[in-house]
JSON list of C-alpha atoms in Angstrom, two decimals:
[
{"chain": "A", "resi": 1, "resn": "MET", "atom": "CA", "xyz": [111.05, 97.07, 25.88]},
{"chain": "A", "resi": 2, "resn": "MET", "atom": "CA", "xyz": [108.50, 99.82, 27.85]},
{"chain": "A", "resi": 3, "resn": "PRO", "atom": "CA", "xyz": [105.64, 100.65, 25.39]},
{"chain": "A", "resi": 4, "resn": "PHE", "atom": "CA", "xyz": [106.25, 103.90, 23.63]},
{"chain": "A", "resi": 5, "resn": "LEU", "atom": "CA", "xyz": [103.73, 106.59, 25.56]},
{"chain": "A", "resi": 6, "resn": "ALA", "atom": "CA", "xyz": [102.26, 110.16, 23.48]},
{"chain": "A", "resi": 7, "resn": "GLY", "atom": "CA", "xyz": [102.37, 113.52, 24.09]},
{"chain": "A", "resi": 8, "resn": "PRO", "atom": "CA", "xyz": [99.21, 115.13, 25.10]},
{"chain": "A", "resi": 9, "resn": "ILE", "atom": "CA", "xyz": [97.02, 115.27, 22.18]},
{"chain": "A", "resi": 10, "resn": "GLY", "atom": "CA", "xyz": [96.65, 119.06, 20.51]},
{"chain": "A", "resi": 11, "resn": "ARG", "atom": "CA", "xyz": [93.39, 121.04, 19.78]},
{"chain": "A", "resi": 12, "resn": "ASP", "atom": "CA", "xyz": [93.41, 120.36, 16.19]},
{"chain": "A", "resi": 13, "resn": "GLU", "atom": "CA", "xyz": [94.88, 116.46, 16.54]},
{"chain": "A", "resi": 14, "resn": "ALA", "atom": "CA", "xyz": [91.38, 115.75, 18.84]},
{"chain": "A", "resi": 15, "resn": "ALA", "atom": "CA", "xyz": [89.57, 117.73, 16.63]},
{"chain": "A", "resi": 16, "resn": "HIS", "atom": "CA", "xyz": [90.21, 115.35, 13.57]},
{"chain": "A", "resi": 17, "resn": "ARG", "atom": "CA", "xyz": [90.21, 112.10, 16.48]},
{"chain": "A", "resi": 18, "resn": "ALA", "atom": "CA", "xyz": [86.51, 113.68, 16.74]},
{"chain": "A", "resi": 19, "resn": "ALA", "atom": "CA", "xyz": [85.51, 113.40, 13.35]},
{"chain": "A", "resi": 20, "resn": "GLU", "atom": "CA", "xyz": [87.10, 110.32, 12.39]},
{"chain": "A", "resi": 21, "resn": "GLU", "atom": "CA", "xyz": [85.60, 109.02, 14.78]},
{"chain": "A", "resi": 22, "resn": "LEU", "atom": "CA", "xyz": [81.67, 110.86, 13.73]},
{"chain": "A", "resi": 23, "resn": "ALA", "atom": "CA", "xyz": [82.22, 108.97, 10.71]},
{"chain": "A", "resi": 24, "resn": "ARG", "atom": "CA", "xyz": [81.86, 105.40, 12.65]},
{"chain": "A", "resi": 25, "resn": "PRO", "atom": "CA", "xyz": [78.89, 104.03, 10.37]},
{"chain": "A", "resi": 26, "resn": "GLU", "atom": "CA", "xyz": [77.02, 103.69, 14.06]},
{"chain": "A", "resi": 27, "resn": "TYR", "atom": "CA", "xyz": [76.37, 106.85, 13.58]},
{"chain": "A", "resi": 28, "resn": "ALA", "atom": "CA", "xyz": [74.43, 107.21, 10.55]},
{"chain": "A", "resi": 29, "resn": "HIS", "atom": "CA", "xyz": [71.77, 106.06, 12.74]},
{"chain": "A", "resi": 30, "resn": "GLU", "atom": "CA", "xyz": [71.85, 107.87, 15.96]},
{"chain": "A", "resi": 31, "resn": "SER", "atom": "CA", "xyz": [68.78, 110.09, 16.53]},
{"chain": "A", "resi": 32, "resn": "LEU", "atom": "CA", "xyz": [68.18, 113.47, 16.73]},
{"chain": "A", "resi": 33, "resn": "LEU", "atom": "CA", "xyz": [67.76, 113.20, 20.23]},
{"chain": "A", "resi": 34, "resn": "ASP", "atom": "CA", "xyz": [71.08, 111.65, 20.77]},
{"chain": "A", "resi": 35, "resn": "GLN", "atom": "CA", "xyz": [73.28, 113.89, 17.78]},
{"chain": "A", "resi": 36, "resn": "LEU", "atom": "CA", "xyz": [71.31, 117.95, 20.68]},
{"chain": "A", "resi": 37, "resn": "TYR", "atom": "CA", "xyz": [73.24, 115.77, 23.70]},
{"chain": "A", "resi": 38, "resn": "ARG", "atom": "CA", "xyz": [76.46, 114.80, 22.25]},
{"chain": "A", "resi": 39, "resn": "HIS", "atom": "CA", "xyz": [77.01, 118.58, 20.28]},
{"chain": "A", "resi": 40, "resn": "PHE", "atom": "CA", "xyz": [76.37, 119.82, 23.85]},
{"chain": "A", "resi": 41, "resn": "THR", "atom": "CA", "xyz": [78.56, 117.34, 25.71]},
{"chain": "A", "resi": 42, "resn": "GLN", "atom": "CA", "xyz": [80.97, 118.84, 23.81]},
{"chain": "A", "resi": 43, "resn": "PHE", "atom": "CA", "xyz": [79.89, 121.73, 24.03]},
{"chain": "A", "resi": 44, "resn": "LEU", "atom": "CA", "xyz": [80.18, 121.68, 27.41]},
{"chain": "A", "resi": 45, "resn": "SER", "atom": "CA", "xyz": [83.90, 119.88, 26.69]},
{"chain": "A", "resi": 46, "resn": "ASP", "atom": "CA", "xyz": [84.99, 122.18, 24.98]},
{"chain": "A", "resi": 47, "resn": "LEU", "atom": "CA", "xyz": [83.55, 125.51, 27.72]},
{"chain": "A", "resi": 48, "resn": "LEU", "atom": "CA", "xyz": [85.06, 123.17, 30.50]},
{"chain": "A", "resi": 49, "resn": "ASP", "atom": "CA", "xyz": [89.37, 123.78, 28.05]},
{"chain": "A", "resi": 50, "resn": "ALA", "atom": "CA", "xyz": [88.96, 126.54, 27.60]},
{"chain": "A", "resi": 51, "resn": "VAL", "atom": "CA", "xyz": [88.46, 127.08, 31.69]},
{"chain": "A", "resi": 52, "resn": "ALA", "atom": "CA", "xyz": [90.91, 124.91, 32.34]},
{"chain": "A", "resi": 53, "resn": "GLY", "atom": "CA", "xyz": [93.53, 126.58, 29.89]},
{"chain": "A", "resi": 54, "resn": "GLY", "atom": "CA", "xyz": [92.19, 129.24, 28.71]},
{"chain": "A", "resi": 55, "resn": "GLY", "atom": "CA", "xyz": [94.11, 131.69, 30.54]},
{"chain": "A", "resi": 56, "resn": "THR", "atom": "CA", "xyz": [92.54, 134.02, 32.74]},
{"chain": "A", "resi": 57, "resn": "ALA", "atom": "CA", "xyz": [90.10, 136.39, 30.81]},
{"chain": "A", "resi": 58, "resn": "GLY", "atom": "CA", "xyz": [89.39, 132.74, 28.38]},
{"chain": "A", "resi": 59, "resn": "GLY", "atom": "CA", "xyz": [88.56, 131.26, 31.46]},
{"chain": "A", "resi": 60, "resn": "PHE", "atom": "CA", "xyz": [86.50, 133.40, 32.80]},
{"chain": "A", "resi": 61, "resn": "VAL", "atom": "CA", "xyz": [84.68, 133.92, 30.01]},
{"chain": "A", "resi": 62, "resn": "ALA", "atom": "CA", "xyz": [84.09, 130.99, 30.27]},
{"chain": "A", "resi": 63, "resn": "ALA", "atom": "CA", "xyz": [82.91, 130.27, 33.08]},
{"chain": "A", "resi": 64, "resn": "VAL", "atom": "CA", "xyz": [80.23, 132.98, 32.94]},
{"chain": "A", "resi": 65, "resn": "VAL", "atom": "CA", "xyz": [78.81, 131.34, 30.15]},
{"chain": "A", "resi": 66, "resn": "ILE", "atom": "CA", "xyz": [79.09, 128.43, 31.72]},
{"chain": "A", "resi": 67, "resn": "THR", "atom": "CA", "xyz": [76.86, 129.58, 34.43]},
{"chain": "A", "resi": 68, "resn": "LEU", "atom": "CA", "xyz": [74.43, 131.58, 31.90]},
{"chain": "A", "resi": 69, "resn": "VAL", "atom": "CA", "xyz": [73.86, 127.88, 30.28]},
{"chain": "A", "resi": 70, "resn": "LEU", "atom": "CA", "xyz": [73.20, 126.57, 33.53]},
{"chain": "A", "resi": 71, "resn": "VAL", "atom": "CA", "xyz": [70.84, 129.22, 34.59]},
{"chain": "A", "resi": 72, "resn": "GLY", "atom": "CA", "xyz": [68.66, 129.13, 31.36]},
{"chain": "A", "resi": 73, "resn": "LEU", "atom": "CA", "xyz": [68.29, 125.19, 31.60]},
{"chain": "A", "resi": 74, "resn": "VAL", "atom": "CA", "xyz": [67.58, 125.59, 35.59]},
{"chain": "A", "resi": 75, "resn": "ALA", "atom": "CA", "xyz": [64.57, 127.79, 33.89]},
{"chain": "A", "resi": 76, "resn": "LEU", "atom": "CA", "xyz": [63.32, 125.88, 31.31]},
{"chain": "A", "resi": 77, "resn": "GLY", "atom": "CA", "xyz": [62.92, 123.42, 33.29]},
{"chain": "A", "resi": 78, "resn": "ALA", "atom": "CA", "xyz": [61.25, 124.81, 35.26]},
{"chain": "A", "resi": 79, "resn": "TRP", "atom": "CA", "xyz": [59.11, 126.58, 33.03]},
{"chain": "A", "resi": 80, "resn": "ARG", "atom": "CA", "xyz": [58.04, 123.77, 31.09]},
{"chain": "A", "resi": 81, "resn": "LEU", "atom": "CA", "xyz": [57.55, 121.47, 35.32]},
{"chain": "A", "resi": 82, "resn": "ARG", "atom": "CA", "xyz": [55.32, 124.71, 35.33]},
{"chain": "A", "resi": 83, "resn": "ARG", "atom": "CA", "xyz": [53.14, 123.98, 32.20]},
{"chain": "A", "resi": 84, "resn": "ALA", "atom": "CA", "xyz": [53.13, 120.24, 32.79]},
{"chain": "A", "resi": 85, "resn": "ALA", "atom": "CA", "xyz": [51.52, 121.03, 36.39]},
{"chain": "A", "resi": 86, "resn": "ARG", "atom": "CA", "xyz": [49.28, 123.38, 35.01]},
{"chain": "A", "resi": 87, "resn": "ASP", "atom": "CA", "xyz": [48.04, 121.25, 32.38]},
{"chain": "A", "resi": 88, "resn": "ARG", "atom": "CA", "xyz": [47.03, 118.19, 34.20]},
{"chain": "A", "resi": 89, "resn": "ALA", "atom": "CA", "xyz": [44.86, 119.72, 36.72]},
{"chain": "A", "resi": 90, "resn": "PRO", "atom": "CA", "xyz": [41.73, 119.25, 36.44]},
{"chain": "A", "resi": 91, "resn": "VAL", "atom": "CA", "xyz": [39.71, 121.90, 35.31]},
{"chain": "A", "resi": 92, "resn": "HIS", "atom": "CA", "xyz": [36.41, 122.61, 37.91]},
{"chain": "A", "resi": 93, "resn": "GLY", "atom": "CA", "xyz": [33.88, 125.38, 37.92]},
{"chain": "A", "resi": 94, "resn": "VAL", "atom": "CA", "xyz": [33.97, 128.91, 38.59]},
{"chain": "A", "resi": 95, "resn": "PHE", "atom": "CA", "xyz": [31.76, 128.20, 42.55]},
{"chain": "A", "resi": 96, "resn": "GLY", "atom": "CA", "xyz": [32.59, 126.06, 45.40]},
{"chain": "A", "resi": 97, "resn": "ALA", "atom": "CA", "xyz": [30.79, 122.86, 47.48]},
{"chain": "A", "resi": 98, "resn": "ARG", "atom": "CA", "xyz": [28.58, 126.27, 49.33]},
{"chain": "A", "resi": 99, "resn": "VAL", "atom": "CA", "xyz": [26.21, 128.12, 47.49]},
{"chain": "A", "resi": 100, "resn": "MET", "atom": "CA", "xyz": [26.36, 131.64, 48.62]},
{"chain": "A", "resi": 101, "resn": "THR", "atom": "CA", "xyz": [25.16, 135.22, 47.93]},
{"chain": "A", "resi": 102, "resn": "ALA", "atom": "CA", "xyz": [27.04, 137.46, 45.29]},
{"chain": "A", "resi": 103, "resn": "ALA", "atom": "CA", "xyz": [27.39, 139.15, 48.77]},
{"chain": "A", "resi": 104, "resn": "GLU", "atom": "CA", "xyz": [28.35, 136.91, 51.34]},
{"chain": "A", "resi": 105, "resn": "HIS", "atom": "CA", "xyz": [31.13, 136.56, 48.29]},
{"chain": "A", "resi": 106, "resn": "ARG", "atom": "CA", "xyz": [32.16, 140.34, 47.80]},
{"chain": "A", "resi": 107, "resn": "GLU", "atom": "CA", "xyz": [32.64, 139.94, 52.08]},
{"chain": "A", "resi": 108, "resn": "ALA", "atom": "CA", "xyz": [34.50, 136.47, 51.68]},
{"chain": "A", "resi": 109, "resn": "ALA", "atom": "CA", "xyz": [36.33, 138.03, 49.32]},
{"chain": "A", "resi": 110, "resn": "GLU", "atom": "CA", "xyz": [37.55, 141.50, 51.36]},
{"chain": "A", "resi": 111, "resn": "ARG", "atom": "CA", "xyz": [38.57, 139.22, 54.18]},
{"chain": "A", "resi": 112, "resn": "ALA", "atom": "CA", "xyz": [40.75, 136.48, 52.36]},
{"chain": "A", "resi": 113, "resn": "ALA", "atom": "CA", "xyz": [42.32, 139.86, 50.87]},
{"chain": "A", "resi": 114, "resn": "ALA", "atom": "CA", "xyz": [42.42, 141.45, 54.35]},
{"chain": "A", "resi": 115, "resn": "GLU", "atom": "CA", "xyz": [44.34, 138.64, 55.46]},
{"chain": "A", "resi": 116, "resn": "GLY", "atom": "CA", "xyz": [46.73, 139.21, 53.49]},
{"chain": "A", "resi": 117, "resn": "ARG", "atom": "CA", "xyz": [44.97, 135.42, 51.71]},
{"chain": "A", "resi": 118, "resn": "HIS", "atom": "CA", "xyz": [44.98, 137.32, 47.76]},
{"chain": "A", "resi": 119, "resn": "THR", "atom": "CA", "xyz": [45.23, 133.86, 45.77]},
{"chain": "A", "resi": 120, "resn": "GLU", "atom": "CA", "xyz": [41.67, 133.49, 47.92]},
{"chain": "A", "resi": 121, "resn": "ALA", "atom": "CA", "xyz": [39.71, 137.03, 47.35]},
{"chain": "A", "resi": 122, "resn": "ILE", "atom": "CA", "xyz": [40.98, 136.85, 43.46]},
{"chain": "A", "resi": 123, "resn": "GLN", "atom": "CA", "xyz": [39.47, 133.56, 43.45]},
{"chain": "A", "resi": 124, "resn": "GLU", "atom": "CA", "xyz": [36.07, 134.46, 46.17]},
{"chain": "A", "resi": 125, "resn": "ARG", "atom": "CA", "xyz": [35.80, 137.99, 44.04]},
{"chain": "A", "resi": 126, "resn": "LEU", "atom": "CA", "xyz": [35.40, 136.29, 40.88]},
{"chain": "A", "resi": 127, "resn": "ARG", "atom": "CA", "xyz": [32.35, 134.47, 42.20]},
{"chain": "A", "resi": 128, "resn": "ALA", "atom": "CA", "xyz": [30.78, 137.38, 43.46]},
{"chain": "A", "resi": 129, "resn": "ILE", "atom": "CA", "xyz": [31.20, 138.10, 39.54]},
{"chain": "A", "resi": 130, "resn": "ALA", "atom": "CA", "xyz": [30.08, 135.73, 39.14]},
{"chain": "A", "resi": 131, "resn": "ARG", "atom": "CA", "xyz": [27.18, 135.17, 40.85]},
{"chain": "A", "resi": 132, "resn": "ASP", "atom": "CA", "xyz": [25.89, 138.57, 40.17]},
{"chain": "A", "resi": 133, "resn": "LEU", "atom": "CA", "xyz": [25.98, 138.12, 36.76]},
{"chain": "A", "resi": 134, "resn": "GLU", "atom": "CA", "xyz": [23.51, 134.88, 37.25]},
{"chain": "A", "resi": 135, "resn": "GLU", "atom": "CA", "xyz": [21.10, 136.93, 40.21]},
{"chain": "A", "resi": 136, "resn": "ARG", "atom": "CA", "xyz": [20.53, 139.90, 37.90]},
{"chain": "A", "resi": 137, "resn": "ALA", "atom": "CA", "xyz": [19.92, 136.80, 34.97]},
{"chain": "A", "resi": 138, "resn": "LEU", "atom": "CA", "xyz": [22.87, 138.05, 32.74]},
{"chain": "A", "resi": 139, "resn": "VAL", "atom": "CA", "xyz": [24.55, 135.06, 32.59]},
{"chain": "A", "resi": 140, "resn": "ASP", "atom": "CA", "xyz": [22.68, 131.45, 33.43]},
{"chain": "A", "resi": 141, "resn": "GLY", "atom": "CA", "xyz": [22.73, 129.69, 36.62]},
{"chain": "A", "resi": 142, "resn": "GLN", "atom": "CA", "xyz": [24.90, 126.49, 34.58]},
{"chain": "A", "resi": 143, "resn": "PRO", "atom": "CA", "xyz": [26.04, 124.38, 37.58]},
{"chain": "A", "resi": 144, "resn": "GLY", "atom": "CA", "xyz": [30.22, 123.53, 36.68]},
{"chain": "A", "resi": 145, "resn": "ARG", "atom": "CA", "xyz": [30.68, 126.79, 34.75]},
{"chain": "A", "resi": 146, "resn": "THR", "atom": "CA", "xyz": [35.11, 127.42, 33.81]},
{"chain": "A", "resi": 147, "resn": "ALA", "atom": "CA", "xyz": [35.70, 130.70, 34.91]},
{"chain": "A", "resi": 148, "resn": "ASP", "atom": "CA", "xyz": [36.56, 131.34, 30.96]},
{"chain": "A", "resi": 149, "resn": "GLU", "atom": "CA", "xyz": [32.63, 129.72, 29.36]},
{"chain": "A", "resi": 150, "resn": "LEU", "atom": "CA", "xyz": [31.59, 132.95, 32.67]},
{"chain": "A", "resi": 151, "resn": "ALA", "atom": "CA", "xyz": [33.68, 135.43, 30.74]},
{"chain": "A", "resi": 152, "resn": "ALA", "atom": "CA", "xyz": [32.44, 134.49, 27.00]},
{"chain": "A", "resi": 153, "resn": "GLU", "atom": "CA", "xyz": [28.81, 134.63, 27.85]},
{"chain": "A", "resi": 154, "resn": "ALA", "atom": "CA", "xyz": [28.75, 137.33, 29.98]},
{"chain": "A", "resi": 155, "resn": "GLY", "atom": "CA", "xyz": [31.24, 139.59, 27.12]},
{"chain": "A", "resi": 156, "resn": "ARG", "atom": "CA", "xyz": [27.88, 138.53, 25.71]},
{"chain": "A", "resi": 157, "resn": "ALA", "atom": "CA", "xyz": [25.52, 140.31, 26.93]},
{"chain": "A", "resi": 158, "resn": "LEU", "atom": "CA", "xyz": [28.01, 143.02, 28.13]},
{"chain": "A", "resi": 159, "resn": "PRO", "atom": "CA", "xyz": [30.17, 143.34, 25.60]},
{"chain": "A", "resi": 160, "resn": "GLY", "atom": "CA", "xyz": [32.02, 146.86, 26.66]},
{"chain": "A", "resi": 161, "resn": "PHE", "atom": "CA", "xyz": [33.55, 144.24, 28.94]},
{"chain": "A", "resi": 162, "resn": "ALA", "atom": "CA", "xyz": [34.86, 141.29, 27.00]},
{"chain": "A", "resi": 163, "resn": "GLY", "atom": "CA", "xyz": [38.41, 142.40, 26.73]},
{"chain": "A", "resi": 164, "resn": "ASP", "atom": "CA", "xyz": [38.03, 142.49, 30.92]},
{"chain": "A", "resi": 165, "resn": "LEU", "atom": "CA", "xyz": [35.85, 139.92, 31.16]},
{"chain": "A", "resi": 166, "resn": "ALA", "atom": "CA", "xyz": [38.58, 137.38, 29.76]},
{"chain": "A", "resi": 167, "resn": "ALA", "atom": "CA", "xyz": [41.44, 139.44, 31.48]},
{"chain": "A", "resi": 168, "resn": "ALA", "atom": "CA", "xyz": [40.23, 138.04, 34.69]},
{"chain": "A", "resi": 169, "resn": "ALA", "atom": "CA", "xyz": [39.10, 135.09, 33.70]},
{"chain": "A", "resi": 170, "resn": "ARG", "atom": "CA", "xyz": [42.87, 134.38, 33.04]},
{"chain": "A", "resi": 171, "resn": "SER", "atom": "CA", "xyz": [44.07, 135.50, 36.42]},
{"chain": "A", "resi": 172, "resn": "PHE", "atom": "CA", "xyz": [41.27, 132.99, 38.37]},
{"chain": "A", "resi": 173, "resn": "ASP", "atom": "CA", "xyz": [42.77, 130.37, 35.84]},
{"chain": "A", "resi": 174, "resn": "ASP", "atom": "CA", "xyz": [46.67, 131.48, 37.09]},
{"chain": "A", "resi": 175, "resn": "VAL", "atom": "CA", "xyz": [45.73, 131.81, 40.58]},
{"chain": "A", "resi": 176, "resn": "THR", "atom": "CA", "xyz": [43.26, 128.22, 40.44]},
{"chain": "A", "resi": 177, "resn": "TYR", "atom": "CA", "xyz": [45.69, 126.00, 38.42]},
{"chain": "A", "resi": 178, "resn": "GLY", "atom": "CA", "xyz": [48.73, 127.79, 37.09]},
{"chain": "A", "resi": 179, "resn": "GLY", "atom": "CA", "xyz": [50.30, 128.35, 40.39]},
{"chain": "A", "resi": 180, "resn": "VAL", "atom": "CA", "xyz": [50.53, 132.42, 40.38]},
{"chain": "A", "resi": 181, "resn": "ALA", "atom": "CA", "xyz": [49.93, 134.17, 43.97]},
{"chain": "A", "resi": 182, "resn": "GLY", "atom": "CA", "xyz": [47.54, 136.18, 44.27]},
{"chain": "A", "resi": 183, "resn": "THR", "atom": "CA", "xyz": [49.41, 139.70, 44.61]},
{"chain": "A", "resi": 184, "resn": "PRO", "atom": "CA", "xyz": [46.73, 143.16, 45.92]},
{"chain": "A", "resi": 185, "resn": "ALA", "atom": "CA", "xyz": [47.39, 144.28, 42.74]},
{"chain": "A", "resi": 186, "resn": "ALA", "atom": "CA", "xyz": [46.04, 141.58, 40.93]},
{"chain": "A", "resi": 187, "resn": "TYR", "atom": "CA", "xyz": [42.04, 142.01, 43.44]},
{"chain": "A", "resi": 188, "resn": "ALA", "atom": "CA", "xyz": [42.29, 145.67, 42.97]},
{"chain": "A", "resi": 189, "resn": "ALA", "atom": "CA", "xyz": [42.12, 145.45, 39.44]},
{"chain": "A", "resi": 190, "resn": "MET", "atom": "CA", "xyz": [39.04, 142.09, 39.76]},
{"chain": "A", "resi": 191, "resn": "ARG", "atom": "CA", "xyz": [37.62, 144.61, 42.36]},
{"chain": "A", "resi": 192, "resn": "ASP", "atom": "CA", "xyz": [37.64, 147.43, 40.19]},
{"chain": "A", "resi": 193, "resn": "LEU", "atom": "CA", "xyz": [35.58, 145.02, 37.49]},
{"chain": "A", "resi": 194, "resn": "ASP", "atom": "CA", "xyz": [33.81, 143.89, 40.10]},
{"chain": "A", "resi": 195, "resn": "GLU", "atom": "CA", "xyz": [32.83, 147.36, 40.96]},
{"chain": "A", "resi": 196, "resn": "ARG", "atom": "CA", "xyz": [32.12, 148.42, 37.69]},
{"chain": "A", "resi": 197, "resn": "LEU", "atom": "CA", "xyz": [30.05, 146.28, 36.68]},
{"chain": "A", "resi": 198, "resn": "ARG", "atom": "CA", "xyz": [27.39, 145.87, 39.53]},
{"chain": "A", "resi": 199, "resn": "GLN", "atom": "CA", "xyz": [26.64, 149.47, 37.32]},
{"chain": "A", "resi": 200, "resn": "ALA", "atom": "CA", "xyz": [26.72, 148.11, 33.63]},
{"chain": "A", "resi": 201, "resn": "ARG", "atom": "CA", "xyz": [23.30, 147.60, 31.79]},
{"chain": "A", "resi": 202, "resn": "PRO", "atom": "CA", "xyz": [22.87, 144.48, 28.84]},
{"chain": "A", "resi": 203, "resn": "ALA", "atom": "CA", "xyz": [23.27, 145.35, 25.30]},
{"chain": "A", "resi": 204, "resn": "PRO", "atom": "CA", "xyz": [20.12, 146.26, 23.38]},
{"chain": "A", "resi": 205, "resn": "LEU", "atom": "CA", "xyz": [18.93, 143.32, 21.30]},
{"chain": "A", "resi": 206, "resn": "GLY", "atom": "CA", "xyz": [20.21, 144.17, 17.52]},
{"chain": "A", "resi": 207, "resn": "ALA", "atom": "CA", "xyz": [22.97, 146.72, 19.11]},
{"chain": "A", "resi": 208, "resn": "PRO", "atom": "CA", "xyz": [26.22, 146.47, 17.63]},
{"chain": "A", "resi": 209, "resn": "ALA", "atom": "CA", "xyz": [29.45, 144.42, 19.63]}
]
């Protein structure tokens, strides 16, 4: 006698069998990560079933949802990779190996900006700011100082510029360590801050911040 061949399993029957499967003892010790992965794969499987048997409208909606989910996963993965790369990047000082004056850094920044190398232009302009503040004795000439440390120290000497200096330090860190490409607007903001700082005077001793 030929064995009995069961017909297609309906959705209710499939859900019932899945519930029975999950009630097995081995799933009691399943890790949270495994549970999330299983639920996600089941979610995708249900969507694929909808694409295959849900009609034109249902299939279209399911296809859109799947596309959005995949795009979201790619974006999340790219964000995590970029953040991890930035966290692993060594944090060096503001200046390079060569000692240059503030004027020389400004000239280098302008050349780079004119040639469209705005990442380098932003870096050189912040170095011009740092060197100018050192030359005016508004900050100490500490070797290996980071952009954040420069902004904090300069912000104490020039409290009215504390927020702008912190933003400039973030811009420098973004293009130097974060993989963010420099833009003309970001360089223009750095150049404007440099020009304003050149005219600034330190707060008198004992003055409120």
